[in-house]
Coordinates of C-alpha atoms in Angstrom, one line a residue:
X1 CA -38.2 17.6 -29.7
X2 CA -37.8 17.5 -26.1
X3 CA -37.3 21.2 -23.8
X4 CA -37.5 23.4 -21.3
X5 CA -38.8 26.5 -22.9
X6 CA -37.0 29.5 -23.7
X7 CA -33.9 30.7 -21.8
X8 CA -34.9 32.8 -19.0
X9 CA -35.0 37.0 -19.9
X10 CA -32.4 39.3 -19.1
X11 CA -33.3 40.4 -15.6
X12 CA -32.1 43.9 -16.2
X13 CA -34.8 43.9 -19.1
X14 CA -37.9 43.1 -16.8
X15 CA -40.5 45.2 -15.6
X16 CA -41.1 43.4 -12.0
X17 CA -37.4 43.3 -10.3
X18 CA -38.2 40.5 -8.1
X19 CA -35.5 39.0 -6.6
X20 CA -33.4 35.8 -8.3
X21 CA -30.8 33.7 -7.5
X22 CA -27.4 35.1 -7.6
X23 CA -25.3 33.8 -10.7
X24 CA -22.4 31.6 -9.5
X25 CA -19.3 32.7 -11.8
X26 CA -16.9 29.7 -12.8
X27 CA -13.4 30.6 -13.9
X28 CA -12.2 29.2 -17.0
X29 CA -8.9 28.0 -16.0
X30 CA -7.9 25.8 -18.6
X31 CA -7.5 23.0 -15.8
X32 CA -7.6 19.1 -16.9
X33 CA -10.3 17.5 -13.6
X34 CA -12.2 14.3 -14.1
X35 CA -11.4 10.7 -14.5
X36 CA -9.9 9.7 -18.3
X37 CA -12.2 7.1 -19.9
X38 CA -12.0 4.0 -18.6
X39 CA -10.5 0.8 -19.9
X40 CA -12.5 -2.1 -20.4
X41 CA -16.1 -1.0 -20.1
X42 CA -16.7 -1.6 -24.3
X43 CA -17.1 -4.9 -25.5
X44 CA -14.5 -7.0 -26.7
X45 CA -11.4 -5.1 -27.3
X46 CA -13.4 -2.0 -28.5
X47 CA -12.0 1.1 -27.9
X48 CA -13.7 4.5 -27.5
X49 CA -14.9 6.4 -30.6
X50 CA -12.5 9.5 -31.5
X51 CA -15.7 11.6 -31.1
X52 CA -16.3 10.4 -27.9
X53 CA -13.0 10.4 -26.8
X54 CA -13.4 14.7 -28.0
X55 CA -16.5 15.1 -26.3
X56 CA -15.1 13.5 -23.0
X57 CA -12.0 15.7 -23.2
X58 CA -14.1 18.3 -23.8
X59 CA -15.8 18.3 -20.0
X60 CA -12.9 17.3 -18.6
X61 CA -11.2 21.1 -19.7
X62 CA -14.7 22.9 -19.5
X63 CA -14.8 25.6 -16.3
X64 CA -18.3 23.5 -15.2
X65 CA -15.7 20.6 -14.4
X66 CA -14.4 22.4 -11.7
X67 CA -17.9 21.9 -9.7
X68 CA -18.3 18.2 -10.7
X69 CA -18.5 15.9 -7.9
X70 CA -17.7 12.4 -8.4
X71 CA -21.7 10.8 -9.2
X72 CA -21.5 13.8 -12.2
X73 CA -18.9 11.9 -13.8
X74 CA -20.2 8.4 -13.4
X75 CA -23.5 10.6 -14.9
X76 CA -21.4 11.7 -17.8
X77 CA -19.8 8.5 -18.2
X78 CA -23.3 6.7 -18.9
X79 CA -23.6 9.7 -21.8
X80 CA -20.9 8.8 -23.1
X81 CA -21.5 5.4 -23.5
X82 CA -24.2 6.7 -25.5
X83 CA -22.5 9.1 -27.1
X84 CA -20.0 6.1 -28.2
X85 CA -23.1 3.8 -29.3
X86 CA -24.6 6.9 -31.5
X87 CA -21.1 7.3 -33.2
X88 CA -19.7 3.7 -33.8
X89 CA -23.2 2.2 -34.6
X90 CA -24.9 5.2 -36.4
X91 CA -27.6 5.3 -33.3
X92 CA -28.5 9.4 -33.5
X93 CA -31.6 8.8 -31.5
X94 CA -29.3 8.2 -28.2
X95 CA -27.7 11.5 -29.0
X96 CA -30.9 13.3 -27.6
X97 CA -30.6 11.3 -24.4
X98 CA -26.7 12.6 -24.5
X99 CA -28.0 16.4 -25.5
X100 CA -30.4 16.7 -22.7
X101 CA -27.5 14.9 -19.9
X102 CA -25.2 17.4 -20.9
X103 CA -27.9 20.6 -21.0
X104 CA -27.6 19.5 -16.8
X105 CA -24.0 20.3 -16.8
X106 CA -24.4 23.8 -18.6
X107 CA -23.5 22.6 -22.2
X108 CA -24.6 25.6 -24.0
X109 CA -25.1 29.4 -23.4
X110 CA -28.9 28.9 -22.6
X111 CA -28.1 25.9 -20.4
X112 CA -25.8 28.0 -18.4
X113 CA -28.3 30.7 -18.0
X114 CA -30.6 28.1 -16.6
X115 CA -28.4 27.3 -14.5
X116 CA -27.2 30.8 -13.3
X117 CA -23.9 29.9 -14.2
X118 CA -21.5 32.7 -15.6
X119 CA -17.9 31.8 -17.2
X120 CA -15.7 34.0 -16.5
X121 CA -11.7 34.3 -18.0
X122 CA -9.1 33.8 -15.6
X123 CA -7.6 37.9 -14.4
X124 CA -4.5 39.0 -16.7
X125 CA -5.4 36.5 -19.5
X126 CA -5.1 38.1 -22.7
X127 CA -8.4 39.3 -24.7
X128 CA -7.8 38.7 -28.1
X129 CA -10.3 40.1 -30.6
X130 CA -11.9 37.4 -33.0
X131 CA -10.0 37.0 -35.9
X132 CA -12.3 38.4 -39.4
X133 CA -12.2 36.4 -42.7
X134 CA -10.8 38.2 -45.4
X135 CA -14.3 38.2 -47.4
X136 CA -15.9 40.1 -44.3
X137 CA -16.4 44.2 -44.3
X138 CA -16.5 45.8 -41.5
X139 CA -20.2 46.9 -40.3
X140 CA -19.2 50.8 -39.9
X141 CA -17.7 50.7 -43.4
X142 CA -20.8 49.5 -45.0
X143 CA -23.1 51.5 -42.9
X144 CA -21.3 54.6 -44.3
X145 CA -21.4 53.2 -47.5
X146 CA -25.2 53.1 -47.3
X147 CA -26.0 56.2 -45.4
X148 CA -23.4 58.3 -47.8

């Protein structure tokens, strides 16, 4: 399978404190950017996958949209023309062509690191702490369990 390596270290953890690129921070705003998919690129009267039409929605809220200039999008649009093939005609081998368009745009945690990018929530937004399944103990309750 196609990479780049591992994700880059923690700075903070390295011997040799050379000097890196500063992180750019991206807020996540929530904001809808980008263009919708467009009508009449399929063939026939063909119209998007529901997938595809999730995935596309997807960048189009994503913080990393915010930076996207208008070639990223006509970028993303030839992924998701793949993305649409992989789906409707049960082509997975374009889906790594899609995976490795979208690791440019900061898809992932690692692809972000990459690219020194750093989401960020927007000031005064609420935190809200994950929400635990009911078949999950608590870590500090087992540990005292186990320790007595």
């Amino acid at each position: 399978m196609a990479g780049r390596g591992p994700a880059p270290k923690d700075p903070s953890k390295r011997r040799r404190r050379n000097a890196t690129d500063p992180e750019t921070v991206i807020v996540n705003d929530g904001a809808l950017r980008g263009p919708e998919l467009p009508e009449g690129v399929l063939p026939g009267d063909e119209e998007w996958h529901p997938m595809t039409v999730n995935w596309w929605q997807t960048w189009r809220t994503s913080p990393m949209a915010a930076t996207f200039l208008d070639t990223d999008w006509a970028f993303l649009l030839d992924a998701a023309l793949m993305h649409h093939t992989a789906w409707t005609k049960g082509k997975w081998e374009f889906l790594s062509e899609v995976r490795m368009r979208s690791a440019k745009f900061g898809a992932t945690p690692e692809d972000r690191a990459r690219l020194k990018l750093r989401v960020d929530e927007p000031t005064g937004a609420r935190q809200t702490p994950a929400q635990r399944p009911d078949n999950v103990s608590d870590i500090n309750s087992r540990r005292a369990r186990l320790t007595g």
